[in-house]
Coordinates of C-alpha atoms and ligand atoms in Angstrom, one line a residue:
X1 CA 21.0 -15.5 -14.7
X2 CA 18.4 -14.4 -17.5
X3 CA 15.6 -12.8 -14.9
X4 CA 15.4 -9.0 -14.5
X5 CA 15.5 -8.3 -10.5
X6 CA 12.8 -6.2 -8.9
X7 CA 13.9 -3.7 -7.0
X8 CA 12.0 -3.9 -4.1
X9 CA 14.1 -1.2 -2.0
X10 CA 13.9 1.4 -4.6
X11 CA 10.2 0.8 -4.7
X12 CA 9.4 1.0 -1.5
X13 CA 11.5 4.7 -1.2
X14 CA 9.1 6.0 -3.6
X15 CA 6.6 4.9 -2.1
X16 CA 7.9 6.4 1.3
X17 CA 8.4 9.3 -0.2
X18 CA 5.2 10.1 -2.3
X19 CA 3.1 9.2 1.7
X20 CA 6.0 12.1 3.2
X21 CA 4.6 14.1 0.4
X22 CA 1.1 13.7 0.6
X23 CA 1.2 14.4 4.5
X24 CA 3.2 17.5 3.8
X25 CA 0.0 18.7 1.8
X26 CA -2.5 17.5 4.5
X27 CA -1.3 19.5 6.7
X28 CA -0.7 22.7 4.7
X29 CA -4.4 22.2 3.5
X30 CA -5.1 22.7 6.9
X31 CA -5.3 19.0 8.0
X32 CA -3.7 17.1 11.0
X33 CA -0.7 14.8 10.2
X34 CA -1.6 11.6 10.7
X35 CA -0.9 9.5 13.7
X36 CA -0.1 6.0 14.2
X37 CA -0.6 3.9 16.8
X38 CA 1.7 0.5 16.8
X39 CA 0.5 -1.5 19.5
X40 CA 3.2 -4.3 21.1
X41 CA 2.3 -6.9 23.3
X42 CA 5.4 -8.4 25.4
X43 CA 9.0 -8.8 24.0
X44 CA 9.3 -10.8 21.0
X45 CA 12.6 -9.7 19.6
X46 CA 11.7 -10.1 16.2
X47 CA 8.3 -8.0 16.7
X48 CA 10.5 -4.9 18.4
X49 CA 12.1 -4.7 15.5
X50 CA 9.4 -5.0 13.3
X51 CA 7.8 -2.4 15.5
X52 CA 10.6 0.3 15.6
X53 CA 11.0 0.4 11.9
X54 CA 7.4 1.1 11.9
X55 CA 7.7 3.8 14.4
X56 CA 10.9 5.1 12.8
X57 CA 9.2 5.4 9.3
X58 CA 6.2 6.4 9.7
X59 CA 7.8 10.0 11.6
X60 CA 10.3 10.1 8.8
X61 CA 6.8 10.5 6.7
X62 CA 6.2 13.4 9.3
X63 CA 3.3 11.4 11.0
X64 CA 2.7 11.2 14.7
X65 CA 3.7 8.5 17.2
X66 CA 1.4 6.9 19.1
X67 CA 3.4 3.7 20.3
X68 CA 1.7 1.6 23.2
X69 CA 3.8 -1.5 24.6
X70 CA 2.1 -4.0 26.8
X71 CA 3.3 -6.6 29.5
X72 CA 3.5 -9.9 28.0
X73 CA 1.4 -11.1 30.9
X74 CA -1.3 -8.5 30.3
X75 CA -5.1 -10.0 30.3
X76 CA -7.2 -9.6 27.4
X77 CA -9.7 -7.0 29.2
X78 CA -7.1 -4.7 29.3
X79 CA -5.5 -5.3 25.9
X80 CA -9.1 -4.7 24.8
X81 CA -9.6 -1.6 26.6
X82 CA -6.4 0.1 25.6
X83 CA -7.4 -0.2 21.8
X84 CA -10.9 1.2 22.6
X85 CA -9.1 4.2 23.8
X86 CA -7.2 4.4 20.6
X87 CA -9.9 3.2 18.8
X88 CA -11.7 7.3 20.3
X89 CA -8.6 8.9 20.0
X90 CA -9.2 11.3 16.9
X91 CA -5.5 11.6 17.1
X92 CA -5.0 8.4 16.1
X93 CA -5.5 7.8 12.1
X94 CA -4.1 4.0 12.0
X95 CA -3.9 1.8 14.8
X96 CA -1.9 -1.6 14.3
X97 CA -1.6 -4.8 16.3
X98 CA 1.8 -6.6 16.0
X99 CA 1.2 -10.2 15.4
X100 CA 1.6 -12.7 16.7
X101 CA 0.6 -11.6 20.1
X102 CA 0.9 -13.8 23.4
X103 CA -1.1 -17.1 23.4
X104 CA -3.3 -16.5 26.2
X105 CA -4.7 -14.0 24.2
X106 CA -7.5 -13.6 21.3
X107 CA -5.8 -12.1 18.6
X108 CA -8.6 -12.1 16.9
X109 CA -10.7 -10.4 19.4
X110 CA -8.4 -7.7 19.6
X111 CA -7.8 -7.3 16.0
X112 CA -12.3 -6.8 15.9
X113 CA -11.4 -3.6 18.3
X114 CA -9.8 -2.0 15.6
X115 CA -12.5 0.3 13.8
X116 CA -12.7 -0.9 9.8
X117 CA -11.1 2.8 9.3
X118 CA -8.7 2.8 11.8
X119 CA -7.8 -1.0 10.7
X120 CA -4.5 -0.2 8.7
X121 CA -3.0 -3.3 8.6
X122 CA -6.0 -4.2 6.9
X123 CA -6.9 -7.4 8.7
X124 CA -10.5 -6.5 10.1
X125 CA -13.8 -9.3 9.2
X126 CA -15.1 -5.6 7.7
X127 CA -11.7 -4.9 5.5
X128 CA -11.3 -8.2 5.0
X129 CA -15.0 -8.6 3.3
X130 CA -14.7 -5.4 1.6
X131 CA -11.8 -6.8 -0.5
X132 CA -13.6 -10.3 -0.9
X133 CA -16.4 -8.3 -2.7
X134 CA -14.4 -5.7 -4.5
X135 CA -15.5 -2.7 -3.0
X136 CA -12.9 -0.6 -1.8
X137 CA -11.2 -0.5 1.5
X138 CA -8.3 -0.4 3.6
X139 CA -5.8 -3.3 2.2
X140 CA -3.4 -5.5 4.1
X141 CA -0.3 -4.4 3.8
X142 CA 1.8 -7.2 2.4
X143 CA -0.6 -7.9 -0.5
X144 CA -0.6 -4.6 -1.4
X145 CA 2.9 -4.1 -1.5
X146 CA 3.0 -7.3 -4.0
X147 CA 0.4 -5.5 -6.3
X148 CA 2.2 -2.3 -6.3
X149 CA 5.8 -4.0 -7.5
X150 CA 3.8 -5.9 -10.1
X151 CA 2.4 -2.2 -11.0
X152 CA 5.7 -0.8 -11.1
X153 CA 7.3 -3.2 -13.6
X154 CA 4.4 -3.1 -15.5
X155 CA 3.5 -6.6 -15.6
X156 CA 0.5 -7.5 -17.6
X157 CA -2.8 -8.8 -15.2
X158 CA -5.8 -8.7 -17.0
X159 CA -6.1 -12.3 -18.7
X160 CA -2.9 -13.2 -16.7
X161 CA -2.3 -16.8 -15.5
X162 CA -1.8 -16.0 -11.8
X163 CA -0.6 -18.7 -9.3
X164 CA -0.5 -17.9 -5.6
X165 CA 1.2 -20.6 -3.3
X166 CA -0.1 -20.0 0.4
X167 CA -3.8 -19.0 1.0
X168 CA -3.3 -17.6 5.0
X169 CA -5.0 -14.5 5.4
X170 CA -2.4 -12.5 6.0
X171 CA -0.6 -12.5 2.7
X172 CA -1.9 -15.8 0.5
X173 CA -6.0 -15.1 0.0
X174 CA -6.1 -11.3 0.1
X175 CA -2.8 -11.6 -2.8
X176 CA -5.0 -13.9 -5.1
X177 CA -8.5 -11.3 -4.4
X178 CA -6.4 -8.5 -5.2
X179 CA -5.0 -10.1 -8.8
X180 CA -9.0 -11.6 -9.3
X181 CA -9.6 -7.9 -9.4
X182 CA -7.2 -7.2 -11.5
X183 CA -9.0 -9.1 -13.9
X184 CA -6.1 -12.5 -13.7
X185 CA -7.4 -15.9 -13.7
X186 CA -5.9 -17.0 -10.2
X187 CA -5.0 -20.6 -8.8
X188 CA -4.5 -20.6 -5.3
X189 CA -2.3 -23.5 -4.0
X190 CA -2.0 -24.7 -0.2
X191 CA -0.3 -27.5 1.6
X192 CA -2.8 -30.1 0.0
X193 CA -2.3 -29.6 -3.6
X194 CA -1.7 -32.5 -5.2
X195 CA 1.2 -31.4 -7.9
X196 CA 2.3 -28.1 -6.9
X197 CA 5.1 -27.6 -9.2
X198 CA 2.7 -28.7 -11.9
X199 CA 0.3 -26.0 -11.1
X200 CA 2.6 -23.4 -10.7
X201 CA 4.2 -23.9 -13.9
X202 CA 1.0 -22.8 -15.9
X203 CA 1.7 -19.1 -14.1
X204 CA 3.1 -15.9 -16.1
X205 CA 2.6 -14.2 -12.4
X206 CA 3.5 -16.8 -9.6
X207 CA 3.2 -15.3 -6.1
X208 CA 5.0 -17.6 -3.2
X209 CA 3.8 -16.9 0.4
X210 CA 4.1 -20.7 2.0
X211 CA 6.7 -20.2 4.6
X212 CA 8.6 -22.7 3.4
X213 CA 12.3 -22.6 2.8
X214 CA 13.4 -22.4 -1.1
X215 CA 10.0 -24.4 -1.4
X216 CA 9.6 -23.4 -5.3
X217 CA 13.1 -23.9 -7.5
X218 CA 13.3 -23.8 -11.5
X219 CA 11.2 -26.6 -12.5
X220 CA 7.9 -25.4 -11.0
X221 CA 8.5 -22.0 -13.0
X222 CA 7.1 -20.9 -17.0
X223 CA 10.1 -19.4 -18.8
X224 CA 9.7 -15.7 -18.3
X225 CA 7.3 -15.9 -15.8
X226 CA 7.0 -12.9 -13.0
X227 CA 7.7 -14.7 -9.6
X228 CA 7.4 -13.1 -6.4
X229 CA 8.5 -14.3 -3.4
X230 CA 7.3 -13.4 -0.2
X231 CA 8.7 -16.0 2.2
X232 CA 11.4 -14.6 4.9
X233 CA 13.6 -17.1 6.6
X234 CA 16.4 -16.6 8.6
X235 CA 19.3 -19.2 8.5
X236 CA 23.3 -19.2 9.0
X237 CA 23.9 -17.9 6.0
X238 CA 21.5 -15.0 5.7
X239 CA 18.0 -14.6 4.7
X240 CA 16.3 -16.5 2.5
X241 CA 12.8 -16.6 0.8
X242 CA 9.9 -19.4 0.0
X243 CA 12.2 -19.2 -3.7
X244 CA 15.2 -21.3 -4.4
X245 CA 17.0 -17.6 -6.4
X246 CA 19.8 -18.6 -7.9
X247 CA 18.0 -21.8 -10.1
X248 CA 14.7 -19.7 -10.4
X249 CA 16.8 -16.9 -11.8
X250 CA 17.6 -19.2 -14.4
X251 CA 14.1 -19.8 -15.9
X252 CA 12.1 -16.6 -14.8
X253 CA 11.8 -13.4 -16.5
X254 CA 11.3 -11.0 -13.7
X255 CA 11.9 -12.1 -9.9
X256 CA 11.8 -10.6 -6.6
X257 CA 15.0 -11.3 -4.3
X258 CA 14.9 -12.1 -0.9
X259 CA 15.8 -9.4 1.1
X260 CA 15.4 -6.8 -1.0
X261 CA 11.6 -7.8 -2.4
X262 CA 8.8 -7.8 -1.0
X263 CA 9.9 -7.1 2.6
X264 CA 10.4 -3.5 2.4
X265 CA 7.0 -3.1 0.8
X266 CA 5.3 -4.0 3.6
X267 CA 6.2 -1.1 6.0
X268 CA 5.9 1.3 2.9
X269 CA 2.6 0.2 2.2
X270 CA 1.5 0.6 6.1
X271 CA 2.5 4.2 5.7
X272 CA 0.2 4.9 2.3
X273 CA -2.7 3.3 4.1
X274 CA -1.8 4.8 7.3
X275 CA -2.6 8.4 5.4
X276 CA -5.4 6.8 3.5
X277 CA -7.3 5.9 6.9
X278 CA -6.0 10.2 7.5
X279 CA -7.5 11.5 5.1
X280 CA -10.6 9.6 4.5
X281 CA -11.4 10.7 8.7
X282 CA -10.3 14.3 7.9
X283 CA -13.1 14.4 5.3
X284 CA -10.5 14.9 2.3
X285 CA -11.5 11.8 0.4
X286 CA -9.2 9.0 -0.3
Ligands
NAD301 P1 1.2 -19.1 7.0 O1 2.0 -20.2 7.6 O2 0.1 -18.5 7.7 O3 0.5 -19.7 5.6 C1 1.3 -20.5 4.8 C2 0.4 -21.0 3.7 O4 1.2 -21.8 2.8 C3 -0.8 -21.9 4.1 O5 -2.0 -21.4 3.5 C4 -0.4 -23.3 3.6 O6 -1.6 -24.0 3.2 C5 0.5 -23.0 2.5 N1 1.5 -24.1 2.4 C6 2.2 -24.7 3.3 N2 3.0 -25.7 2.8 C7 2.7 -25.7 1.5 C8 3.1 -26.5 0.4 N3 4.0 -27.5 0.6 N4 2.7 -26.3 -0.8 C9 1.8 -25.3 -1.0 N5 1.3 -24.5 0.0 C10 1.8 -24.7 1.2 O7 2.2 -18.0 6.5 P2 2.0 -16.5 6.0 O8 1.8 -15.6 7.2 O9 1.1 -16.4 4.8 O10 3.5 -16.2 5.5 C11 4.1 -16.9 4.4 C12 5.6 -16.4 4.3 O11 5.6 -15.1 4.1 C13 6.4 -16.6 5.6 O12 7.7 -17.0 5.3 C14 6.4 -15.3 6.3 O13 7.5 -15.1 7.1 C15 6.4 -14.4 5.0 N6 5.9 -13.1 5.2 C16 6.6 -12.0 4.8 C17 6.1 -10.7 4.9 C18 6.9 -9.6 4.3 O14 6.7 -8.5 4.7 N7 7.7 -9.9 3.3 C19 4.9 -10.5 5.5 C20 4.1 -11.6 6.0 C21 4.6 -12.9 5.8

C-alpha cells in the first residue's frame, strides 16, 4: 500500500470538539445553547440510527434536544404543520428531516418548511442556490465534511484537477460547487458518462459518491491522486465504499477508507452548522 489514509474519525473529533467549544462560549457570552430538532418519520431501522447518533452528539456538544418522531402513516398536513411549529420555535436553532421519508409523502415539500436558516442539513431551493452562486450559506453536511478532510490534509485546490463521480444533490453537485469555489477545475461524472475510468484518471482530487459498490478500482486513479470515497454499503463482510481500497491504495497518494472516512464527517459537520444556524439567529455573526 503506497497511499497515506485519512483519518476521518480523528477529524471528525476535532471537529466535535471545537462545536462543544464554541457552544461553551455562546452561552457564557450570554447566549442560548443551541437546539436541534431531528425530525423522524416512521421506523426505518437504518434512519433510527442515523437519528440517535444525531441526538446523542449533538448534547455531547451541550446543545438541546428537540427530537420529534412521527407515525409512518402520518399525512403530509400534519408532517407540514409540525415543522411550522419548529420552524417558530426560537428554541430551535437547526431543524433536520431524516431522508428518505415515507413514499406517500413530499419530501420535498417538507424539506421547503424548513426556514433557509433553520435548514441545517443544508438541503433548502434557498441554501441550495446560495451555494450555486457562491454566496454564503448553510452547507449540506456531507459535502462539507468532504471539503473539511481535504482542508485538513492540506491538499492543494486552486488549479486542481477535480473529478466528482455522482451529481445527486445530496452529496455529488453541492461536492463539485464547493471545489469550483475553491478555485478547482471540476468534472462531474454521472451514470451516462461515456468512459468513466478515463475521466477520472485526469483527477489529482477524485470525489466518489455513485452508490455503487467498489465502482472505481486502480485503473480509473492518477498516481498520487487524493480519492475520497463517499459510498456506504453494507454487505456480509462489512462495510464497504463506492472504492475498490485495497487496489486503489495501490496507485493513490492519499485515500479515504470506508468506514472510517467520510461517514463520521457528516454528523460532525451537522453539529458546526447546527451552531452556525445558533449564532447567526442569536445576532453573534457567523
Ligand atoms: P444517489 O443515488 O442519489 O446518486 C448517485 C449518483 O451517481 C447519480 O448522480 C448517478 O448519476 C451517479 N452514478 C450512478 N451510476 C454511475 C456510474 N456507473 N458512473 C458514474 N456515475 C454514476 O446517491 P447519493 O445520495 O449521492 O449517495 C451516493 C453514495 O454516498 C451512496 O452510497 C450513499 O450511501 C453514500 N452517502 C454517504 C454519506 C455519508 O455520510 N458518508 C452521506 C450521503 C450518501
Amino acid at each position: 500500500m503506497t497511499a497515506r489514509t485519512i483519518d476521518g474519525t480523528a477529524v471528525a473529533r476535532r471537529v466535535r470538539e471545537d462545536v462543544a467549544r464554541g457552544v461553551a462560549e455562546l452561552v457564557a457570552d450570554g447566549g442560548t445553547a443551541p437546539g436541534l430538532a431531528t425530525v423522524l418519520v416512521g421506523d426505518d431501522p437504518a434512519s433510527e440510527v442515523y437519528v440517535r447518533n444525531k441526538r446523542r452528539l449533538s448534547t455531547e456538544a451541550g446543545m438541546v434536544d428537540h427530537h420529534r418522531h412521527l407515525p409512518a402513516d402520518v399525512g403530509q398536513a400534519e408532517a407540514e404543520a409540525l415543522l411550522d411549529e419548529l420552524a417558530a420555535d426560537p428554541a430551535v436553532s437547526g431543524i433536520l428531516l431524516q431522508l428518505p421519508t415515507p413514499k406517500h409523502l413530499d419530501s420535498d415539500a417538507l424539506v421547503a418548511r424548513i426556514p433557509a436558516e433553520k435548514d441545517v442539513d443544508g438541503l433548502s431551493t434557498l441554501n441550495a442556490g446560495l451555494l450555486a452562486q457562491g454566496r454564503p450559506g448553510l452547507r449540506p453536511c456531507t459535502p462539507a465534511g468532504v471539503m473539511r478532510l481535504l482542508d485538513e490534509y492540506e491538499v492543494e485546490l486552486a488549479g486542481a484537477e477535480a473529478v466528482v463521480v455522482g451529481r445527486s444533490a445530496l452529496v455529488g453537485r453541492p461536492v463539485a460547487q464547493l471545489l469550483l469555489a475553491r478555485n478547482a477545475t471540476v468534472t462531474t461524472c454521472h451514470s451516462r458518462t461515456r468512459d468513466l475510468a478515463e475521466v477520472c484518471r485526469r483527477a489529482d482530487v477524485l470525489v466518489v459518491a455513485a452508490g455503487i459498490p467498489r465502482l472505481v478500482g486502480a485503473d480509473a486513479v492518477k498516481p498520487g491522486a487524493t480519492v475520497v470515497d463517499v459510498g456506504i454499503h453494507r454487505g456480509e463482510d462489512g462495510l464497504h465504499g463506492d472504492v475498490d481500497f485495497a487496489a486503489v491504495a495501490e496507485v493513490a497518494g492519499l485515500l479515504t477508507p470506508v468506514p472510517g472516512g467520510v461517514g463520521p464527517m457528516t454528523i460532525a459537520m451537522l453539529l458546526a452548522n447546527t451552531l452556525t444556524a445558533a449564532r447567526a439567529q442569536q445576532g453573534r455573526g457567523t
